[in-house]
Amino acid sequence: MTSTQKASPRDRLLDAAARLSYRDGVSIGIEALCREAGVSKRSMYQLFESKDDMLAASLERRMPAYQARLTHPDPASATPRERILYVFGQLEKGSVEPEYHGCPYLAVLVEVKDPEHPASVVAREAKETLLSAFREEAERGGARDPELLARQLLLVFDGASARAGARVEHLDDALATTTVTALLDAAGVR
Amino acid sequence: MTSTQKASPRDRLLDAAARLSYRDGVSIGIEALCREAGVSKRSMYQLFESKDDMLAASLERRMPAYQARLTHPDPASATPRERILYVFGQLEKGSVEPEYHGCPYLAVLVEVKDPEHPASVVAREAKETLLSAFREEAERGGARDPELLARQLLLVFDGASARAGARVEHLDDALATTTVTALLDAAGVR
DNA sequence: CATGGTGTACACCGATCGGTGTCCTCCGAG
DNA sequence: CTCGGAGGACACCGATCGGTGTACACCATG
């Protein structure tokens, strides 16, 4: 029965917040959010302290799925190089969908100028996690400078996300993986 | 006398729009813009059709200076590789300033979701210009695939801009130029 | 001096912002 | 059955949004 009972107001709010703020930006109104979620404004303010609070919660909630999407399905049998390239392959795959508007965490970091904003804090967390993952793979892959390579990869990742999300670039010809391959070669990752 | 007379309301508005929308985002209010510019709201609506219009105009106005900043001071005596690296050197130089918040054109593309928005159109123009410049240098430099290299460079450029602007990364150790060097080498640019 | 353009000051418009107060219904636990 | 909490409906708050209407001051040109 758990699978058929409808989602809680909290979950509906978090889903709506994720969807609408991703599509329209963080400046989306709470009125529209609540309407989309089918939840009264009153209920949302009993579940969350503020709009900023709910936005941060919705970003945090999406993190596991976001990371899972970028993680190689069979990590044990894959090389570090493969696991790194898988991330960018997934990025390229996702970017062709019409719903794609770039990495939501980067978008928040760009849109929300205040670094103290709860959503900014969560977004930085997400980026830090990805950086760590890259660094770990870089180390395992025998990169000459794992930290440098990880930062380079994130440069490409965020550049590709932003440009593909803004429809200024499309990654359909493996632009990201091609670029990353060159960086991996230069870093000595086998 | 031309040098000492104070700027026109139009110029003051465009300057204020560029400054405030860069610092606080495009959602800055026109009230604040006019206050900052020392121009009445009425005057601004006689000079521009709408807020969007003025925002686009302010972005367009900054384009020459923006491009000049990224252009090698002595193009004739520099190699294509040097001219490309100069762009990223300037990016790194600018990114350390406390006022830096990333490439304003990329920020607009991320913040303004509507691609038909006049500001989006201007921002895409700016990015297209930079892409062309990179492509031209790539061709002159003998890159194996000039178009590919140019797109790769823009990936790094925008990634570095966004991350440095959001203070998630700092380019003070030549991260961008190092990355670009690897890509230039891989592309066969001498 | 008269005229017209440029600009300011300021009130105002309806809409929306984030957030709250109030009262209602529904439903499960006691 | 009663009670209390969860949630909805809806009016309301002051502030701000983009934009306009109106009246007045300044100043260069005629």
CSV table of C-alpha atoms (C1' of nucleotides) in Angstrom, one decimal:
chain,number,residue,atom,x,y,z
A,1,MET,CA,0.0,0.0,0.0
A,2,THR,CA,2.9,2.3,0.6
A,3,SER,CA,3.5,2.6,-3.1
A,4,THR,CA,0.0,3.6,-4.0
A,5,GLN,CA,-0.7,6.2,-1.3
A,6,LYS,CA,-0.2,9.7,-2.4
A,7,ALA,CA,2.8,11.7,-1.5
A,8,SER,CA,2.8,13.8,1.6
A,9,PRO,CA,2.4,17.6,1.4
A,10,ARG,CA,6.0,17.9,2.3
A,11,ASP,CA,7.2,15.7,-0.5
A,12,ARG,CA,4.9,17.3,-3.0
A,13,LEU,CA,6.2,20.7,-2.0
A,14,LEU,CA,9.8,19.6,-2.3
A,15,ASP,CA,9.2,18.1,-5.7
A,16,ALA,CA,7.4,21.2,-6.9
A,17,ALA,CA,10.1,23.4,-5.6
A,18,ALA,CA,12.8,21.4,-7.3
A,19,ARG,CA,10.9,21.4,-10.6
A,20,LEU,CA,9.7,25.0,-10.7
A,21,SER,CA,12.9,26.6,-9.3
A,22,TYR,CA,14.9,24.6,-11.8
A,23,ARG,CA,12.8,25.6,-14.7
A,24,ASP,CA,12.0,29.2,-13.8
A,25,GLY,CA,14.8,30.1,-11.4
A,26,VAL,CA,14.9,30.6,-7.7
A,27,SER,CA,12.8,33.8,-7.9
A,28,ILE,CA,9.7,31.6,-8.5
A,29,GLY,CA,7.0,32.7,-6.1
A,30,ILE,CA,5.7,30.6,-3.2
A,31,GLU,CA,2.2,31.2,-4.4
A,32,ALA,CA,3.0,29.4,-7.7
A,33,LEU,CA,5.0,26.7,-5.8
A,34,CYS,CA,2.1,25.9,-3.5
A,35,ARG,CA,-0.4,25.9,-6.4
A,36,GLU,CA,1.8,23.4,-8.3
A,37,ALA,CA,2.2,21.2,-5.2
A,38,GLY,CA,-1.5,21.3,-4.4
A,39,VAL,CA,-0.6,22.5,-0.9
A,40,SER,CA,-1.9,25.5,0.9
A,41,LYS,CA,0.5,28.3,1.7
A,42,ARG,CA,-0.4,27.9,5.4
A,43,SER,CA,0.7,24.3,5.4
A,44,MET,CA,4.0,25.1,3.7
A,45,TYR,CA,4.8,27.6,6.4
A,46,GLN,CA,4.2,25.0,9.0
A,47,LEU,CA,6.5,22.6,7.3
A,48,PHE,CA,9.3,25.1,6.5
A,49,GLU,CA,10.6,28.2,8.2
A,50,SER,CA,10.7,30.2,5.0
A,51,LYS,CA,10.9,30.0,1.2
A,52,ASP,CA,14.7,29.9,1.4
A,53,ASP,CA,14.5,27.1,3.8
A,54,MET,CA,12.3,25.0,1.6
A,55,LEU,CA,14.4,25.7,-1.5
A,56,ALA,CA,17.5,24.5,0.3
A,57,ALA,CA,15.6,21.4,1.5
A,58,SER,CA,14.5,20.6,-2.0
A,59,LEU,CA,18.1,20.9,-3.3
A,60,GLU,CA,19.4,18.7,-0.5
A,61,ARG,CA,16.7,16.1,-1.2
A,62,ARG,CA,17.8,15.8,-4.8
A,63,MET,CA,21.5,15.3,-4.1
A,64,PRO,CA,21.5,11.5,-3.7
A,65,ALA,CA,19.7,11.0,-7.0
A,66,TYR,CA,21.9,13.6,-8.7
A,67,GLN,CA,25.0,11.8,-7.6
A,68,ALA,CA,23.7,8.4,-8.4
A,69,ARG,CA,23.0,9.5,-11.9
A,70,LEU,CA,26.7,10.4,-12.3
A,71,THR,CA,28.0,7.3,-10.7
A,72,HIS,CA,29.2,4.4,-12.8
A,73,PRO,CA,26.7,1.5,-12.5
A,74,ASP,CA,29.4,-1.0,-12.0
A,75,PRO,CA,32.1,0.8,-10.1
A,76,ALA,CA,34.1,-2.3,-9.1
A,77,SER,CA,34.8,-3.4,-12.6
A,78,ALA,CA,35.4,0.1,-14.1
A,79,THR,CA,38.7,1.9,-14.2
A,80,PRO,CA,39.1,5.4,-12.7
A,81,ARG,CA,39.2,6.8,-16.3
A,82,GLU,CA,36.0,5.0,-17.1
A,83,ARG,CA,34.3,6.3,-14.0
A,84,ILE,CA,35.3,9.8,-14.7
A,85,LEU,CA,34.3,9.6,-18.4
A,86,TYR,CA,31.0,8.1,-17.3
A,87,VAL,CA,30.1,11.3,-15.4
A,88,PHE,CA,30.5,13.4,-18.5
A,89,GLY,CA,28.8,10.8,-20.7
A,90,GLN,CA,25.8,11.1,-18.4
A,91,LEU,CA,26.0,14.9,-18.6
A,92,GLU,CA,26.0,14.7,-22.4
A,93,LYS,CA,23.1,12.3,-22.3
A,94,GLY,CA,21.0,14.5,-20.0
A,95,SER,CA,21.8,17.7,-21.8
A,96,VAL,CA,19.9,16.7,-25.0
A,97,GLU,CA,16.6,16.4,-23.1
A,98,PRO,CA,14.3,19.4,-23.6
A,99,GLU,CA,13.8,19.7,-19.9
A,100,TYR,CA,17.5,20.2,-19.3
A,101,HIS,CA,18.6,23.6,-18.0
A,102,GLY,CA,22.0,22.9,-16.7
A,103,CYS,CA,23.3,21.7,-13.3
A,104,PRO,CA,20.7,23.0,-10.8
A,105,TYR,CA,23.4,23.5,-8.1
A,106,LEU,CA,25.5,25.7,-10.3
A,107,ALA,CA,22.4,27.6,-11.4
A,108,VAL,CA,21.6,28.3,-7.8
A,109,LEU,CA,25.2,29.5,-7.1
A,110,VAL,CA,24.9,31.8,-10.1
A,111,GLU,CA,21.4,33.1,-9.4
A,112,VAL,CA,21.7,33.5,-5.7
A,113,LYS,CA,24.4,36.0,-5.1
A,114,ASP,CA,24.4,35.7,-1.3
A,115,PRO,CA,26.8,32.9,-0.3
A,116,GLU,CA,25.1,32.7,3.1
A,117,HIS,CA,21.8,31.8,1.5
A,118,PRO,CA,20.8,28.3,2.7
A,119,ALA,CA,20.4,27.2,-0.9
A,120,SER,CA,23.9,28.4,-1.7
A,121,VAL,CA,25.3,26.4,1.1
A,122,VAL,CA,23.6,23.2,-0.1
A,123,ALA,CA,24.8,23.9,-3.7
A,124,ARG,CA,28.3,24.4,-2.5
A,125,GLU,CA,28.1,21.1,-0.7
A,126,ALA,CA,27.0,19.3,-3.9
A,127,LYS,CA,29.9,20.8,-5.8
A,128,GLU,CA,32.3,19.9,-3.1
A,129,THR,CA,31.1,16.3,-3.2
A,130,LEU,CA,31.6,16.1,-6.9
A,131,LEU,CA,35.1,17.6,-6.5
A,132,SER,CA,36.0,14.9,-3.9
A,133,ALA,CA,34.7,12.2,-6.2
A,134,PHE,CA,36.9,13.5,-9.0
A,135,ARG,CA,39.9,13.8,-6.8
A,136,GLU,CA,39.5,10.3,-5.6
A,137,GLU,CA,39.3,8.9,-9.1
A,138,ALA,CA,42.3,11.0,-10.1
A,139,GLU,CA,44.3,9.6,-7.3
A,140,ARG,CA,43.4,6.0,-8.1
A,141,GLY,CA,44.1,6.7,-11.7
A,142,GLY,CA,47.6,7.8,-10.9
A,143,ALA,CA,47.2,11.4,-12.0
A,144,ARG,CA,50.3,13.5,-11.6
A,145,ASP,CA,48.3,16.1,-9.7
A,146,PRO,CA,45.0,14.7,-8.6
A,147,GLU,CA,43.7,17.9,-7.0
A,148,LEU,CA,44.5,19.9,-10.1
A,149,LEU,CA,42.9,17.4,-12.4
A,150,ALA,CA,39.8,17.3,-10.2
A,151,ARG,CA,39.5,21.1,-10.4
A,152,GLN,CA,40.0,21.0,-14.1
A,153,LEU,CA,37.3,18.4,-14.5
A,154,LEU,CA,34.9,20.5,-12.5
A,155,LEU,CA,35.7,23.5,-14.7
A,156,VAL,CA,34.7,21.5,-17.8
A,157,PHE,CA,31.7,20.0,-16.0
A,158,ASP,CA,30.3,23.3,-14.9
A,159,GLY,CA,31.1,25.0,-18.2
A,160,ALA,CA,29.4,22.3,-20.1
A,161,SER,CA,26.4,22.3,-17.8
A,162,ALA,CA,25.9,26.1,-18.0
A,163,ARG,CA,26.4,26.3,-21.7
A,164,ALA,CA,24.2,23.3,-22.5
A,165,GLY,CA,21.6,24.5,-20.1
A,166,ALA,CA,21.5,27.9,-21.7
A,167,ARG,CA,21.3,26.3,-25.1
A,168,VAL,CA,24.4,28.1,-26.2
A,169,GLU,CA,26.1,24.8,-26.8
A,170,HIS,CA,25.0,21.3,-27.3
A,171,LEU,CA,27.0,18.4,-26.2
A,172,ASP,CA,25.5,15.9,-28.6
A,173,ASP,CA,28.9,15.2,-30.3
A,174,ALA,CA,30.6,14.2,-27.1
A,175,LEU,CA,32.3,17.6,-26.6
A,176,ALA,CA,32.6,17.1,-22.9
A,177,THR,CA,34.0,13.6,-23.0
A,178,THR,CA,36.4,14.6,-25.8
A,179,THR,CA,37.7,17.5,-23.7
A,180,VAL,CA,38.0,15.4,-20.6
A,181,THR,CA,39.9,12.7,-22.5
A,182,ALA,CA,42.5,15.3,-23.4
A,183,LEU,CA,42.8,16.4,-19.8
A,184,LEU,CA,43.1,12.8,-18.6
A,185,ASP,CA,45.8,12.1,-21.1
A,186,ALA,CA,47.7,15.2,-20.1
A,187,ALA,CA,47.4,14.3,-16.4
A,188,GLY,CA,48.7,10.8,-17.1
A,189,VAL,CA,45.6,8.9,-16.1
A,190,ARG,CA,45.7,5.5,-17.8
B,1,MET,CA,34.9,70.8,-21.8
B,2,THR,CA,33.7,67.4,-23.0
B,3,SER,CA,35.8,65.6,-20.5
B,4,THR,CA,34.5,67.5,-17.4
B,5,GLN,CA,30.8,67.7,-18.1
B,6,LYS,CA,28.9,65.1,-16.2
B,7,ALA,CA,27.5,62.0,-17.9
B,8,SER,CA,24.1,62.0,-19.5
B,9,PRO,CA,21.2,60.4,-17.8
B,10,ARG,CA,21.3,57.7,-20.4
B,11,ASP,CA,24.9,56.9,-19.6
B,12,ARG,CA,24.4,57.0,-15.9
B,13,LEU,CA,21.4,54.6,-16.3
B,14,LEU,CA,23.4,52.2,-18.4
B,15,ASP,CA,26.3,52.3,-16.0
B,16,ALA,CA,24.1,51.8,-13.0
B,17,ALA,CA,22.2,49.0,-14.7
B,18,ALA,CA,25.5,47.2,-15.6
B,19,ARG,CA,26.8,47.6,-12.1
B,20,LEU,CA,23.8,46.6,-10.1
B,21,SER,CA,22.5,43.9,-12.3
B,22,TYR,CA,26.0,42.4,-12.3
B,23,ARG,CA,26.2,42.6,-8.5
B,24,ASP,CA,22.7,41.7,-7.5
B,25,GLY,CA,21.3,39.9,-10.6
B,26,VAL,CA,18.9,40.8,-13.3
B,27,SER,CA,16.0,40.8,-10.9
B,28,ILE,CA,17.2,44.2,-9.5
B,29,GLY,CA,14.4,46.6,-9.3
B,30,ILE,CA,14.1,49.7,-11.6
B,31,GLU,CA,13.5,51.8,-8.5
B,32,ALA,CA,16.9,50.9,-7.2
B,33,LEU,CA,18.5,51.3,-10.6
B,34,CYS,CA,17.1,54.8,-11.0
B,35,ARG,CA,18.1,55.8,-7.5
B,36,GLU,CA,21.6,54.6,-8.1
B,37,ALA,CA,21.8,56.4,-11.4
B,38,GLY,CA,20.3,59.6,-9.9
B,39,VAL,CA,17.7,59.6,-12.7
B,40,SER,CA,14.0,59.8,-12.3
B,41,LYS,CA,12.0,56.8,-13.2
B,42,ARG,CA,10.1,58.9,-15.7
B,43,SER,CA,13.2,59.8,-17.6
B,44,MET,CA,14.3,56.2,-17.8
B,45,TYR,CA,11.0,55.2,-19.4
B,46,GLN,CA,11.5,58.0,-21.9
B,47,LEU,CA,14.9,56.7,-22.8
B,48,PHE,CA,14.0,53.0,-22.9
B,49,GLU,CA,11.0,51.0,-23.7
B,50,SER,CA,11.2,48.8,-20.7
B,51,LYS,CA,13.5,47.5,-18.1
B,52,ASP,CA,14.4,44.5,-20.3
B,53,ASP,CA,15.3,46.9,-23.0
B,54,MET,CA,17.6,48.9,-20.8
B,55,LEU,CA,19.2,45.8,-19.4
B,56,ALA,CA,20.0,44.6,-22.9
B,57,ALA,CA,21.3,48.0,-23.8
B,58,SER,CA,23.6,48.1,-20.8
B,59,LEU,CA,25.0,44.7,-21.7
B,60,GLU,CA,25.5,45.7,-25.3
B,61,ARG,CA,27.3,48.8,-24.3
B,62,ARG,CA,29.8,46.9,-22.2
B,63,MET,CA,30.7,44.5,-25.0
B,64,PRO,CA,33.6,46.5,-26.6
B,65,ALA,CA,35.3,47.0,-23.3
B,66,TYR,CA,34.7,43.4,-22.4
B,67,GLN,CA,36.3,42.2,-25.6
B,68,ALA,CA,39.1,44.7,-25.4
B,69,ARG,CA,40.0,43.4,-22.0
B,70,LEU,CA,40.4,39.9,-23.4
B,71,THR,CA,42.4,40.9,-26.5
B,72,HIS,CA,46.2,40.7,-26.5
B,73,PRO,CA,47.6,44.2,-26.4
B,74,ASP,CA,50.0,43.5,-29.2
B,75,PRO,CA,48.2,41.1,-31.4
B,76,ALA,CA,50.6,41.4,-34.3
B,77,SER,CA,53.6,40.1,-32.5
B,78,ALA,CA,51.9,37.4,-30.5
B,79,THR,CA,51.3,33.9,-31.6
B,80,PRO,CA,47.8,32.4,-31.7
B,81,ARG,CA,48.7,30.3,-28.6
B,82,GLU,CA,49.8,33.5,-26.8
B,83,ARG,CA,46.6,35.3,-27.8
B,84,ILE,CA,44.5,32.5,-26.5
B,85,LEU,CA,46.4,32.1,-23.3
B,86,TYR,CA,46.1,35.9,-22.8
B,87,VAL,CA,42.3,35.6,-22.6
B,88,PHE,CA,42.5,33.1,-19.8
B,89,GLY,CA,45.3,35.1,-18.1
B,90,GLN,CA,43.0,38.1,-18.1
B,91,LEU,CA,40.2,36.0,-16.7
B,92,GLU,CA,42.4,34.8,-13.9
B,93,LYS,CA,43.6,38.3,-13.2
B,94,GLY,CA,40.1,39.7,-13.0
B,95,SER,CA,38.7,36.9,-10.9
B,96,VAL,CA,40.8,37.7,-7.9
B,97,GLU,CA,39.1,41.1,-7.5
B,98,PRO,CA,36.4,41.3,-4.8
B,99,GLU,CA,34.1,42.8,-7.3
B,100,TYR,CA,34.3,39.9,-9.6
B,101,HIS,CA,31.1,37.8,-10.0
B,102,GLY,CA,31.8,35.9,-13.1
B,103,CYS,CA,31.2,36.6,-16.8
B,104,PRO,CA,28.1,38.9,-16.9
B,105,TYR,CA,26.9,37.5,-20.1
B,106,LEU,CA,27.0,33.9,-18.9
B,107,ALA,CA,25.3,35.1,-15.7
B,108,VAL,CA,22.5,36.6,-17.7
B,109,LEU,CA,22.1,33.4,-19.8
B,110,VAL,CA,21.8,31.4,-16.6
B,111,GLU,CA,19.5,33.8,-14.7
B,112,VAL,CA,17.2,34.7,-17.6
B,113,LYS,CA,15.6,31.5,-18.6
B,114,ASP,CA,13.7,33.0,-21.6
B,115,PRO,CA,16.0,32.8,-24.6
B,116,GLU,CA,13.9,35.5,-26.3
B,117,HIS,CA,14.6,38.0,-23.6
B,118,PRO,CA,16.5,41.0,-25.2
B,119,ALA,CA,19.2,40.6,-22.6
B,120,SER,CA,19.6,36.9,-23.5
B,121,VAL,CA,20.0,37.8,-27.2
B,122,VAL,CA,22.8,40.2,-26.4
B,123,ALA,CA,24.5,37.7,-24.1
B,124,ARG,CA,24.4,35.0,-26.8
B,125,GLU,CA,25.9,37.5,-29.2
B,126,ALA,CA,28.8,38.1,-26.8
B,127,LYS,CA,29.4,34.4,-26.4
B,128,GLU,CA,29.3,33.9,-30.2
B,129,THR,CA,31.8,36.6,-30.7
B,130,LEU,CA,34.2,35.0,-28.2
B,131,LEU,CA,33.7,31.7,-29.9
B,132,SER,CA,34.6,33.2,-33.3
B,133,ALA,CA,37.7,34.8,-31.8
B,134,PHE,CA,38.8,31.4,-30.4
B,135,ARG,CA,38.0,29.6,-33.7
B,136,GLU,CA,40.1,32.1,-35.7
B,137,GLU,CA,43.1,31.7,-33.3
B,138,ALA,CA,42.7,28.0,-33.5
B,139,GLU,CA,42.8,28.0,-37.2
B,140,ARG,CA,45.8,30.3,-37.3
B,141,GLY,CA,47.5,28.1,-34.7
B,142,GLY,CA,47.0,25.1,-36.9
B,143,ALA,CA,44.7,23.2,-34.6
B,144,ARG,CA,43.6,19.8,-35.9
B,145,ASP,CA,39.9,20.8,-35.3
B,146,PRO,CA,39.6,24.5,-34.8
B,147,GLU,CA,35.9,24.5,-34.2
B,148,LEU,CA,36.2,21.8,-31.6
B,149,LEU,CA,39.1,23.5,-29.9
B,150,ALA,CA,37.2,26.8,-29.8
B,151,ARG,CA,34.2,25.1,-28.2
B,152,GLN,CA,36.4,23.4,-25.7
B,153,LEU,CA,38.0,26.7,-24.8
B,154,LEU,CA,34.6,28.3,-24.2
B,155,LEU,CA,33.7,25.4,-22.0
B,156,VAL,CA,36.7,26.1,-19.8
B,157,PHE,CA,36.1,29.9,-20.0
B,158,ASP,CA,32.6,29.7,-18.9
B,159,GLY,CA,33.2,27.0,-16.3
B,160,ALA,CA,36.0,29.1,-14.8
B,161,SER,CA,34.0,32.3,-14.9
B,162,ALA,CA,31.0,30.7,-13.2
B,163,ARG,CA,33.0,28.9,-10.5
B,164,ALA,CA,35.2,31.8,-9.8
B,165,GLY,CA,32.3,34.2,-9.8
B,166,ALA,CA,30.4,32.0,-7.3
B,167,ARG,CA,33.6,31.8,-5.2
B,168,VAL,CA,33.5,28.0,-5.4
B,169,GLU,CA,36.9,28.1,-7.1
B,170,HIS,CA,39.7,30.6,-7.3
B,171,LEU,CA,41.9,30.8,-10.3
B,172,ASP,CA,44.9,32.4,-8.6
B,173,ASP,CA,47.1,29.4,-9.3
B,174,ALA,CA,46.6,29.7,-13.1
B,175,LEU,CA,44.1,26.9,-13.1
B,176,ALA,CA,42.5,28.1,-16.3
B,177,THR,CA,45.7,28.7,-18.3
B,178,THR,CA,47.1,25.3,-17.2
B,179,THR,CA,43.9,23.6,-18.4
B,180,VAL,CA,43.9,25.5,-21.6
B,181,THR,CA,47.6,24.7,-22.2
B,182,ALA,CA,46.7,21.0,-22.0
B,183,LEU,CA,44.0,21.5,-24.6
B,184,LEU,CA,46.2,23.5,-26.9
B,185,ASP,CA,48.8,20.8,-26.7
B,186,ALA,CA,46.3,18.1,-27.4
B,187,ALA,CA,44.9,20.1,-30.4
B,188,GLY,CA,48.4,20.5,-31.9
B,189,VAL,CA,48.5,24.3,-31.5
B,190,ARG,CA,52.2,25.3,-31.5
C,1,DC,C1',10.4,86.9,-24.7
C,2,DA,C1',8.1,82.6,-26.1
C,3,DT,C1',8.4,77.8,-27.1
C,4,DG,C1',9.6,73.1,-26.8
C,5,DG,C1',12.3,69.5,-25.2
C,6,DT,C1',14.5,67.4,-21.3
C,7,DG,C1',14.4,66.1,-16.8
C,8,DT,C1',12.5,65.8,-11.8
C,9,DA,C1',9.2,64.9,-8.2
C,10,DC,C1',5.6,62.3,-6.7
C,11,DA,C1',1.4,60.1,-6.6
C,12,DC,C1',-0.7,56.3,-8.5
C,13,DC,C1',-1.9,51.7,-11.0
C,14,DG,C1',-2.8,46.6,-10.6
C,15,DA,C1',0.0,42.7,-9.6
C,16,DT,C1',2.9,40.1,-7.0
C,17,DC,C1',6.2,39.4,-3.3
C,18,DG,C1',7.1,36.6,1.3
C,19,DG,C1',4.5,35.8,5.2
C,20,DT,C1',0.5,35.6,8.8
C,21,DG,C1',-4.2,35.3,11.1
C,22,DT,C1',-8.5,33.1,11.2
C,23,DC,C1',-11.6,29.7,10.7
C,24,DC,C1',-13.1,25.6,8.6
C,25,DT,C1',-13.0,20.4,7.7
C,26,DC,C1',-11.4,15.9,8.0
C,27,DC,C1',-9.6,11.9,10.3
C,28,DG,C1',-7.3,8.9,13.5
C,29,DA,C1',-6.2,8.0,18.4
C,30,DG,C1',-7.9,7.9,22.9
D,1,DC,C1',-18.0,10.0,21.0
D,2,DT,C1',-14.5,13.4,21.8
D,3,DC,C1',-10.6,15.6,21.0
D,4,DG,C1',-6.5,17.3,18.8
D,5,DG,C1',-3.6,17.8,15.1
D,6,DA,C1',-3.0,18.2,10.1
D,7,DG,C1',-4.3,20.5,6.4
D,8,DG,C1',-7.2,23.7,3.3
D,9,DA,C1',-9.6,28.1,2.0
D,10,DC,C1',-9.1,32.7,2.1
D,11,DA,C1',-8.5,37.2,3.5
D,12,DC,C1',-5.1,40.2,4.8
D,13,DC,C1',-0.4,42.5,5.8
D,14,DG,C1',3.3,46.0,4.2
D,15,DA,C1',6.5,46.1,0.7
D,16,DT,C1',7.9,46.0,-3.9
D,17,DC,C1',7.3,44.9,-8.7
D,18,DG,C1',7.2,47.2,-13.7
D,19,DG,C1',5.0,51.0,-15.5
D,20,DT,C1',2.2,55.5,-16.1
D,21,DG,C1',-0.1,60.2,-15.4
D,22,DT,C1',0.5,64.8,-14.1
D,23,DA,C1',2.5,69.0,-12.9
D,24,DC,C1',6.5,71.8,-12.6
D,25,DA,C1',11.4,73.5,-13.4
D,26,DC,C1',15.2,74.4,-16.2
D,27,DC,C1',17.5,75.8,-20.4
D,28,DA,C1',18.8,76.3,-25.2
D,29,DT,C1',17.0,77.7,-29.5
D,30,DG,C1',13.9,80.5,-32.1
